[in-house]
């Protein structure tokens, strides 16, 4: 199993930027694909972005395309989510995920809160 630890959340003003990090450990061979989801109270989890480490292919939700960027540092087994031009509607708990199997992500981090507010 892959263990994931997120960091970098916090309070930021609208229009500003924030970078989230996700460090993977354990069976990192199952972490070729990693991604980010987010969730706000009363709503379903929402896919944000994903990346495949071996190919570098990336995917983004329409709501963040052009503002967020996912990247990786293979040597550190760490994935990053650079979030620019943040909006209040980006406020959520952001979860790092890994090991997609059968349409589900098997490994989830503990989540990190991002609050966009003036």
mmCIF file of N, CA and C in Angstrom:
data_model
loop_
_atom_site.group_PDB
_atom_site.id
_atom_site.type_symbol
_atom_site.label_atom_id
_atom_site.label_comp_id
_atom_site.label_asym_id
_atom_site.label_seq_id
_atom_site.Cartn_x
_atom_site.Cartn_y
_atom_site.Cartn_z
ATOM 1 N N UNK A 1 0.849 -1.190 0.000
ATOM 2 C CA UNK A 1 0.000 0.000 0.000
ATOM 3 C C UNK A 1 0.891 1.248 0.000
ATOM 4 N N UNK A 2 0.342 2.296 -0.573
ATOM 5 C CA UNK A 2 1.062 3.564 -0.642
ATOM 6 C C UNK A 2 0.551 4.484 0.467
ATOM 7 N N UNK A 3 1.468 5.089 1.190
ATOM 8 C CA UNK A 3 1.101 6.097 2.191
ATOM 9 C C UNK A 3 1.338 7.477 1.591
ATOM 10 N N UNK A 4 0.370 8.364 1.809
ATOM 11 C CA UNK A 4 0.424 9.699 1.230
ATOM 12 C C UNK A 4 0.287 10.737 2.326
ATOM 13 N N UNK A 5 1.126 11.756 2.291
ATOM 14 C CA UNK A 5 1.059 12.837 3.269
ATOM 15 C C UNK A 5 1.050 14.169 2.531
ATOM 16 N N UNK A 6 -0.047 14.921 2.691
ATOM 17 C CA UNK A 6 -0.162 16.226 2.047
ATOM 18 C C UNK A 6 0.354 17.322 2.957
ATOM 19 N N UNK A 7 0.752 18.413 2.356
ATOM 20 C CA UNK A 7 1.137 19.603 3.099
ATOM 21 C C UNK A 7 0.950 20.817 2.200
ATOM 22 N N UNK A 8 0.945 21.996 2.819
ATOM 23 C CA UNK A 8 0.888 23.224 2.039
ATOM 24 C C UNK A 8 -0.435 23.954 2.049
ATOM 25 N N UNK A 9 -1.453 23.388 2.686
ATOM 26 C CA UNK A 9 -2.733 24.075 2.736
ATOM 27 C C UNK A 9 -2.673 25.311 3.618
ATOM 28 N N UNK A 10 -3.735 26.120 3.569
ATOM 29 C CA UNK A 10 -3.787 27.304 4.402
ATOM 30 C C UNK A 10 -4.816 28.289 3.920
ATOM 31 N N UNK A 11 -4.731 29.502 4.452
ATOM 32 C CA UNK A 11 -5.643 30.594 4.099
ATOM 33 C C UNK A 11 -4.942 31.523 3.113
ATOM 34 N N UNK A 12 -5.627 31.831 2.023
ATOM 35 C CA UNK A 12 -5.038 32.688 1.002
ATOM 36 C C UNK A 12 -6.122 33.605 0.455
ATOM 37 N N UNK A 13 -5.739 34.790 0.010
ATOM 38 C CA UNK A 13 -6.695 35.737 -0.542
ATOM 39 C C UNK A 13 -7.031 35.381 -1.987
ATOM 40 N N UNK A 14 -8.208 35.757 -2.433
ATOM 41 C CA UNK A 14 -8.569 35.522 -3.836
ATOM 42 C C UNK A 14 -7.546 36.144 -4.784
ATOM 43 N N UNK A 15 -7.230 35.396 -5.840
ATOM 44 C CA UNK A 15 -6.261 35.862 -6.817
ATOM 45 C C UNK A 15 -4.832 35.466 -6.511
ATOM 46 N N UNK A 16 -4.598 35.007 -5.314
ATOM 47 C CA UNK A 16 -3.255 34.602 -4.921
ATOM 48 C C UNK A 16 -3.005 33.134 -5.241
ATOM 49 N N UNK A 17 -1.795 32.665 -4.912
ATOM 50 C CA UNK A 17 -1.371 31.308 -5.270
ATOM 51 C C UNK A 17 -1.018 30.492 -4.037
ATOM 52 N N UNK A 18 -1.048 29.187 -4.211
ATOM 53 C CA UNK A 18 -0.690 28.251 -3.144
ATOM 54 C C UNK A 18 -0.213 26.969 -3.800
ATOM 55 N N UNK A 19 0.761 26.319 -3.185
ATOM 56 C CA UNK A 19 1.254 25.040 -3.709
ATOM 57 C C UNK A 19 1.073 23.945 -2.675
ATOM 58 N N UNK A 20 0.409 22.879 -3.068
ATOM 59 C CA UNK A 20 0.256 21.706 -2.223
ATOM 60 C C UNK A 20 1.297 20.660 -2.598
ATOM 61 N N UNK A 21 1.758 19.922 -1.606
ATOM 62 C CA UNK A 21 2.708 18.832 -1.837
ATOM 63 C C UNK A 21 2.118 17.531 -1.324
ATOM 64 N N UNK A 22 2.512 16.437 -1.953
ATOM 65 C CA UNK A 22 2.070 15.111 -1.527
ATOM 66 C C UNK A 22 3.258 14.164 -1.622
ATOM 67 N N UNK A 23 3.724 13.707 -0.483
ATOM 68 C CA UNK A 23 4.855 12.787 -0.429
ATOM 69 C C UNK A 23 4.341 11.358 -0.330
ATOM 70 N N UNK A 24 4.828 10.501 -1.205
ATOM 71 C CA UNK A 24 4.425 9.098 -1.215
ATOM 72 C C UNK A 24 5.509 8.233 -0.597
ATOM 73 N N UNK A 25 5.098 7.238 0.164
ATOM 74 C CA UNK A 25 6.039 6.284 0.754
ATOM 75 C C UNK A 25 5.385 4.910 0.756
ATOM 76 N N UNK A 26 6.162 3.919 1.136
ATOM 77 C CA UNK A 26 5.648 2.553 1.121
ATOM 78 C C UNK A 26 5.829 1.940 -0.253
ATOM 79 N N UNK A 27 4.779 1.314 -0.765
ATOM 80 C CA UNK A 27 4.841 0.652 -2.049
ATOM 81 C C UNK A 27 4.679 1.678 -3.172
ATOM 82 N N UNK A 28 5.711 2.476 -3.370
ATOM 83 C CA UNK A 28 5.618 3.560 -4.351
ATOM 84 C C UNK A 28 5.540 3.054 -5.786
ATOM 85 N N UNK A 29 5.810 1.768 -5.987
ATOM 86 C CA UNK A 29 5.630 1.199 -7.336
ATOM 87 C C UNK A 29 4.170 1.247 -7.754
ATOM 88 N N UNK A 30 3.268 1.357 -6.774
ATOM 89 C CA UNK A 30 1.835 1.505 -7.065
ATOM 90 C C UNK A 30 1.424 2.965 -7.217
ATOM 91 N N UNK A 31 2.406 3.869 -7.183
ATOM 92 C CA UNK A 31 2.090 5.295 -7.222
ATOM 93 C C UNK A 31 2.523 5.910 -8.545
ATOM 94 N N UNK A 32 2.498 5.133 -9.626
ATOM 95 C CA UNK A 32 2.858 5.690 -10.931
ATOM 96 C C UNK A 32 1.889 6.801 -11.310
ATOM 97 N N UNK A 33 0.619 6.596 -11.007
ATOM 98 C CA UNK A 33 -0.382 7.632 -11.226
ATOM 99 C C UNK A 33 -0.780 8.232 -9.881
ATOM 100 N N UNK A 34 -0.766 9.550 -9.791
ATOM 101 C CA UNK A 34 -1.189 10.245 -8.575
ATOM 102 C C UNK A 34 -2.091 11.406 -8.970
ATOM 103 N N UNK A 35 -2.865 11.854 -8.029
ATOM 104 C CA UNK A 35 -3.777 12.934 -8.348
ATOM 105 C C UNK A 35 -4.259 13.673 -7.122
ATOM 106 N N UNK A 36 -5.186 14.574 -7.370
ATOM 107 C CA UNK A 36 -5.796 15.373 -6.312
ATOM 108 C C UNK A 36 -7.312 15.413 -6.493
ATOM 109 N N UNK A 37 -8.005 15.260 -5.386
ATOM 110 C CA UNK A 37 -9.439 15.484 -5.310
ATOM 111 C C UNK A 37 -9.666 16.584 -4.270
ATOM 112 N N UNK A 38 -10.871 17.135 -4.272
ATOM 113 C CA UNK A 38 -11.229 18.086 -3.228
ATOM 114 C C UNK A 38 -12.677 17.873 -2.833
ATOM 115 N N UNK A 39 -12.996 18.312 -1.621
ATOM 116 C CA UNK A 39 -14.347 18.123 -1.114
ATOM 117 C C UNK A 39 -14.723 19.267 -0.194
ATOM 118 N N UNK A 40 -15.951 19.749 -0.358
ATOM 119 C CA UNK A 40 -16.515 20.746 0.543
ATOM 120 C C UNK A 40 -17.692 20.110 1.264
ATOM 121 N N UNK A 41 -18.048 20.614 2.430
ATOM 122 C CA UNK A 41 -19.145 20.019 3.210
ATOM 123 C C UNK A 41 -20.438 19.936 2.406
ATOM 124 N N UNK A 42 -21.056 18.780 2.413
ATOM 125 C CA UNK A 42 -22.323 18.588 1.740
ATOM 126 C C UNK A 42 -22.214 18.281 0.260
ATOM 127 N N UNK A 43 -21.005 18.222 -0.254
ATOM 128 C CA UNK A 43 -20.819 17.948 -1.677
ATOM 129 C C UNK A 43 -19.982 16.691 -1.869
ATOM 130 N N UNK A 44 -20.123 16.085 -3.060
ATOM 131 C CA UNK A 44 -19.315 14.917 -3.394
ATOM 132 C C UNK A 44 -17.865 15.330 -3.629
ATOM 133 N N UNK A 45 -17.000 14.354 -3.528
ATOM 134 C CA UNK A 45 -15.602 14.603 -3.864
ATOM 135 C C UNK A 45 -15.501 14.958 -5.338
ATOM 136 N N UNK A 46 -14.635 15.917 -5.635
ATOM 137 C CA UNK A 46 -14.477 16.404 -7.005
ATOM 138 C C UNK A 46 -13.050 16.155 -7.477
ATOM 139 N N UNK A 47 -12.915 15.532 -8.629
ATOM 140 C CA UNK A 47 -11.598 15.353 -9.233
ATOM 141 C C UNK A 47 -11.004 16.707 -9.585
ATOM 142 N N UNK A 48 -9.719 16.885 -9.306
ATOM 143 C CA UNK A 48 -9.036 18.138 -9.610
ATOM 144 C C UNK A 48 -7.988 17.944 -10.705
ATOM 145 N N UNK A 49 -7.064 17.026 -10.488
ATOM 146 C CA UNK A 49 -5.971 16.832 -11.447
ATOM 147 C C UNK A 49 -5.315 15.488 -11.196
ATOM 148 N N UNK A 50 -4.623 14.980 -12.215
ATOM 149 C CA UNK A 50 -3.885 13.727 -12.078
ATOM 150 C C UNK A 50 -2.680 13.753 -12.994
ATOM 151 N N UNK A 51 -1.696 12.929 -12.651
ATOM 152 C CA UNK A 51 -0.471 12.843 -13.444
ATOM 153 C C UNK A 51 0.034 11.408 -13.408
ATOM 154 N N UNK A 52 0.568 10.959 -14.532
ATOM 155 C CA UNK A 52 1.225 9.657 -14.596
ATOM 156 C C UNK A 52 2.724 9.910 -14.614
ATOM 157 N N UNK A 53 3.426 9.348 -13.616
ATOM 158 C CA UNK A 53 4.838 9.681 -13.450
ATOM 159 C C UNK A 53 5.669 9.217 -14.643
ATOM 160 N N UNK A 54 5.444 8.038 -15.166
ATOM 161 C CA UNK A 54 6.316 7.503 -16.209
ATOM 162 C C UNK A 54 6.134 8.222 -17.538
ATOM 163 N N UNK A 55 4.943 8.699 -17.823
ATOM 164 C CA UNK A 55 4.705 9.361 -19.101
ATOM 165 C C UNK A 55 4.658 10.873 -18.995
ATOM 166 N N UNK A 56 4.337 11.373 -17.805
ATOM 167 C CA UNK A 56 4.160 12.810 -17.627
ATOM 168 C C UNK A 56 2.809 13.321 -18.081
ATOM 169 N N UNK A 57 1.937 12.427 -18.535
ATOM 170 C CA UNK A 57 0.601 12.854 -18.961
ATOM 171 C C UNK A 57 -0.174 13.431 -17.782
ATOM 172 N N UNK A 58 -0.937 14.474 -18.055
ATOM 173 C CA UNK A 58 -1.716 15.134 -17.010
ATOM 174 C C UNK A 58 -3.172 15.322 -17.444
ATOM 175 N N UNK A 59 -4.057 15.412 -16.447
ATOM 176 C CA UNK A 59 -5.469 15.657 -16.675
ATOM 177 C C UNK A 59 -5.940 16.689 -15.651
ATOM 178 N N UNK A 60 -6.899 17.518 -16.046
ATOM 179 C CA UNK A 60 -7.417 18.556 -15.164
ATOM 180 C C UNK A 60 -8.933 18.639 -15.270
ATOM 181 N N UNK A 61 -9.560 18.994 -14.159
ATOM 182 C CA UNK A 61 -10.976 19.323 -14.200
ATOM 183 C C UNK A 61 -11.139 20.650 -14.945
ATOM 184 N N UNK A 62 -12.249 20.809 -15.634
ATOM 185 C CA UNK A 62 -12.487 22.049 -16.373
ATOM 186 C C UNK A 62 -12.450 23.263 -15.446
ATOM 187 N N UNK A 63 -12.874 23.070 -14.222
ATOM 188 C CA UNK A 63 -12.972 24.195 -13.275
ATOM 189 C C UNK A 63 -11.608 24.752 -12.867
ATOM 190 N N UNK A 64 -10.541 23.976 -13.080
ATOM 191 C CA UNK A 64 -9.208 24.443 -12.675
ATOM 192 C C UNK A 64 -8.247 24.557 -13.846
ATOM 193 N N UNK A 65 -8.679 24.129 -15.029
ATOM 194 C CA UNK A 65 -7.799 24.143 -16.193
ATOM 195 C C UNK A 65 -7.324 25.566 -16.475
ATOM 196 N N UNK A 66 -6.015 25.709 -16.664
ATOM 197 C CA UNK A 66 -5.441 27.022 -16.927
ATOM 198 C C UNK A 66 -5.017 27.763 -15.667
ATOM 199 N N UNK A 67 -5.481 27.292 -14.508
ATOM 200 C CA UNK A 67 -5.105 27.938 -13.241
ATOM 201 C C UNK A 67 -4.251 27.016 -12.362
ATOM 202 N N UNK A 68 -4.524 25.724 -12.399
ATOM 203 C CA UNK A 68 -3.779 24.761 -11.585
ATOM 204 C C UNK A 68 -2.811 23.984 -12.461
ATOM 205 N N UNK A 69 -1.718 23.540 -11.846
ATOM 206 C CA UNK A 69 -0.728 22.741 -12.563
ATOM 207 C C UNK A 69 -0.220 21.636 -11.647
ATOM 208 N N UNK A 70 -0.266 20.390 -12.136
ATOM 209 C CA UNK A 70 0.238 19.259 -11.362
ATOM 210 C C UNK A 70 1.593 18.853 -11.910
ATOM 211 N N UNK A 71 2.500 18.534 -11.007
ATOM 212 C CA UNK A 71 3.840 18.129 -11.419
ATOM 213 C C UNK A 71 4.372 17.106 -10.428
ATOM 214 N N UNK A 72 5.544 16.578 -10.715
ATOM 215 C CA UNK A 72 6.091 15.547 -9.836
ATOM 216 C C UNK A 72 7.607 15.683 -9.752
ATOM 217 N N UNK A 73 8.151 15.185 -8.672
ATOM 218 C CA UNK A 73 9.596 15.039 -8.501
ATOM 219 C C UNK A 73 9.824 13.571 -8.205
ATOM 220 N N UNK A 74 10.228 12.821 -9.204
ATOM 221 C CA UNK A 74 10.372 11.377 -9.048
ATOM 222 C C UNK A 74 11.387 11.013 -7.978
ATOM 223 N N UNK A 75 12.462 11.789 -7.891
ATOM 224 C CA UNK A 75 13.513 11.473 -6.928
ATOM 225 C C UNK A 75 13.005 11.577 -5.496
ATOM 226 N N UNK A 76 12.025 12.460 -5.286
ATOM 227 C CA UNK A 76 11.479 12.662 -3.944
ATOM 228 C C UNK A 76 10.151 11.944 -3.750
ATOM 229 N N UNK A 77 9.670 11.233 -4.781
ATOM 230 C CA UNK A 77 8.350 10.592 -4.712
ATOM 231 C C UNK A 77 7.285 11.587 -4.263
ATOM 232 N N UNK A 78 7.348 12.782 -4.785
ATOM 233 C CA UNK A 78 6.455 13.857 -4.361
ATOM 234 C C UNK A 78 5.733 14.454 -5.553
ATOM 235 N N UNK A 79 4.456 14.668 -5.393
ATOM 236 C CA UNK A 79 3.629 15.328 -6.391
ATOM 237 C C UNK A 79 3.199 16.679 -5.861
ATOM 238 N N UNK A 80 3.134 17.665 -6.747
ATOM 239 C CA UNK A 80 2.788 19.025 -6.363
ATOM 240 C C UNK A 80 1.543 19.486 -7.116
ATOM 241 N N UNK A 81 0.783 20.360 -6.483
ATOM 242 C CA UNK A 81 -0.338 21.006 -7.148
ATOM 243 C C UNK A 81 -0.152 22.512 -6.972
ATOM 244 N N UNK A 82 0.260 23.164 -8.053
ATOM 245 C CA UNK A 82 0.423 24.613 -8.047
ATOM 246 C C UNK A 82 -0.924 25.229 -8.388
ATOM 247 N N UNK A 83 -1.448 26.050 -7.482
ATOM 248 C CA UNK A 83 -2.772 26.640 -7.662
ATOM 249 C C UNK A 83 -2.614 28.158 -7.779
ATOM 250 N N UNK A 84 -2.950 28.682 -8.943
ATOM 251 C CA UNK A 84 -2.861 30.120 -9.198
ATOM 252 C C UNK A 84 -4.253 30.715 -9.364
ATOM 253 N N UNK A 85 -4.329 32.030 -9.250
ATOM 254 C CA UNK A 85 -5.595 32.751 -9.435
ATOM 255 C C UNK A 85 -6.723 32.096 -8.645
ATOM 256 N N UNK A 86 -6.457 31.849 -7.395
ATOM 257 C CA UNK A 86 -7.417 31.132 -6.563
ATOM 258 C C UNK A 86 -8.703 31.923 -6.370
ATOM 259 N N UNK A 87 -9.812 31.190 -6.319
ATOM 260 C CA UNK A 87 -11.137 31.773 -6.156
ATOM 261 C C UNK A 87 -11.765 31.242 -4.868
ATOM 262 N N UNK A 88 -12.717 31.971 -4.312
ATOM 263 C CA UNK A 88 -13.392 31.451 -3.106
ATOM 264 C C UNK A 88 -13.987 30.056 -3.314
ATOM 265 N N UNK A 89 -14.441 29.763 -4.516
ATOM 266 C CA UNK A 89 -15.028 28.442 -4.770
ATOM 267 C C UNK A 89 -13.987 27.331 -4.821
ATOM 268 N N UNK A 90 -12.706 27.673 -4.747
ATOM 269 C CA UNK A 90 -11.668 26.647 -4.635
ATOM 270 C C UNK A 90 -11.493 26.189 -3.183
ATOM 271 N N UNK A 91 -12.165 26.845 -2.267
ATOM 272 C CA UNK A 91 -12.089 26.465 -0.863
ATOM 273 C C UNK A 91 -12.601 25.042 -0.677
ATOM 274 N N UNK A 92 -11.769 24.191 -0.066
ATOM 275 C CA UNK A 92 -12.116 22.777 0.112
ATOM 276 C C UNK A 92 -11.007 22.085 0.884
ATOM 277 N N UNK A 93 -11.271 20.858 1.274
ATOM 278 C CA UNK A 93 -10.210 19.970 1.744
ATOM 279 C C UNK A 93 -9.667 19.246 0.518
ATOM 280 N N UNK A 94 -8.386 19.332 0.322
ATOM 281 C CA UNK A 94 -7.744 18.723 -0.845
ATOM 282 C C UNK A 94 -7.069 17.422 -0.421
ATOM 283 N N UNK A 95 -7.363 16.364 -1.172
ATOM 284 C CA UNK A 95 -6.837 15.039 -0.883
ATOM 285 C C UNK A 95 -5.924 14.577 -2.007
ATOM 286 N N UNK A 96 -4.781 14.049 -1.630
ATOM 287 C CA UNK A 96 -3.876 13.403 -2.577
ATOM 288 C C UNK A 96 -4.294 11.949 -2.722
ATOM 289 N N UNK A 97 -4.229 11.427 -3.949
ATOM 290 C CA UNK A 97 -4.629 10.039 -4.207
ATOM 291 C C UNK A 97 -3.579 9.351 -5.065
ATOM 292 N N UNK A 98 -3.573 8.029 -4.989
ATOM 293 C CA UNK A 98 -2.648 7.224 -5.794
ATOM 294 C C UNK A 98 -3.258 5.852 -6.027
ATOM 295 N N UNK A 99 -2.621 5.108 -6.956
ATOM 296 C CA UNK A 99 -2.975 3.717 -7.218
ATOM 297 C C UNK A 99 -4.403 3.565 -7.710
ATOM 298 N N UNK A 100 -4.676 4.041 -8.932
ATOM 299 C CA UNK A 100 -6.015 3.844 -9.486
ATOM 300 C C UNK A 100 -6.211 2.396 -9.936
ATOM 301 N N UNK A 101 -7.293 1.795 -9.511
ATOM 302 C CA UNK A 101 -7.610 0.409 -9.868
ATOM 303 C C UNK A 101 -9.116 0.311 -10.099
ATOM 304 N N UNK A 102 -9.498 -0.159 -11.264
ATOM 305 C CA UNK A 102 -10.918 -0.371 -11.533
ATOM 306 C C UNK A 102 -11.775 0.859 -11.335
ATOM 307 N N UNK A 103 -11.243 2.019 -11.705
ATOM 308 C CA UNK A 103 -12.035 3.238 -11.594
ATOM 309 C C UNK A 103 -12.031 3.872 -10.220
ATOM 310 N N UNK A 104 -11.306 3.309 -9.292
ATOM 311 C CA UNK A 104 -11.201 3.854 -7.947
ATOM 312 C C UNK A 104 -9.739 4.123 -7.621
ATOM 313 N N UNK A 105 -9.517 5.121 -6.760
ATOM 314 C CA UNK A 105 -8.179 5.394 -6.252
ATOM 315 C C UNK A 105 -8.060 4.696 -4.899
ATOM 316 N N UNK A 106 -7.093 3.801 -4.769
ATOM 317 C CA UNK A 106 -7.012 2.961 -3.580
ATOM 318 C C UNK A 106 -6.326 3.635 -2.397
ATOM 319 N N UNK A 107 -5.450 4.586 -2.649
ATOM 320 C CA UNK A 107 -4.717 5.235 -1.562
ATOM 321 C C UNK A 107 -5.110 6.707 -1.484
ATOM 322 N N UNK A 108 -5.402 7.161 -0.276
ATOM 323 C CA UNK A 108 -5.803 8.546 -0.039
ATOM 324 C C UNK A 108 -4.982 9.124 1.114
ATOM 325 N N UNK A 109 -4.626 10.399 0.991
ATOM 326 C CA UNK A 109 -3.992 11.090 2.090
ATOM 327 C C UNK A 109 -5.021 11.555 3.109
ATOM 328 N N UNK A 110 -4.554 12.237 4.140
ATOM 329 C CA UNK A 110 -5.448 12.669 5.215
ATOM 330 C C UNK A 110 -6.178 13.957 4.874
ATOM 331 N N UNK A 111 -5.731 14.650 3.850
ATOM 332 C CA UNK A 111 -6.372 15.885 3.426
ATOM 333 C C UNK A 111 -5.717 17.121 4.031
ATOM 334 N N UNK A 112 -5.775 18.210 3.276
ATOM 335 C CA UNK A 112 -5.263 19.488 3.752
ATOM 336 C C UNK A 112 -6.259 20.581 3.362
ATOM 337 N N UNK A 113 -6.560 21.462 4.300
ATOM 338 C CA UNK A 113 -7.574 22.483 4.089
ATOM 339 C C UNK A 113 -6.996 23.662 3.310
ATOM 340 N N UNK A 114 -7.720 24.068 2.284
ATOM 341 C CA UNK A 114 -7.396 25.291 1.538
ATOM 342 C C UNK A 114 -8.598 26.217 1.662
ATOM 343 N N UNK A 115 -8.360 27.418 2.152
ATOM 344 C CA UNK A 115 -9.425 28.406 2.297
ATOM 345 C C UNK A 115 -9.042 29.659 1.530
ATOM 346 N N UNK A 116 -9.913 30.055 0.602
ATOM 347 C CA UNK A 116 -9.681 31.248 -0.200
ATOM 348 C C UNK A 116 -10.694 32.306 0.236
ATOM 349 N N UNK A 117 -10.190 33.331 0.904
ATOM 350 C CA UNK A 117 -11.084 34.333 1.465
ATOM 351 C C UNK A 117 -10.333 35.634 1.691
ATOM 352 N N UNK A 118 -11.051 36.728 1.531
ATOM 353 C CA UNK A 118 -10.449 38.024 1.808
ATOM 354 C C UNK A 118 -10.710 38.430 3.248
#
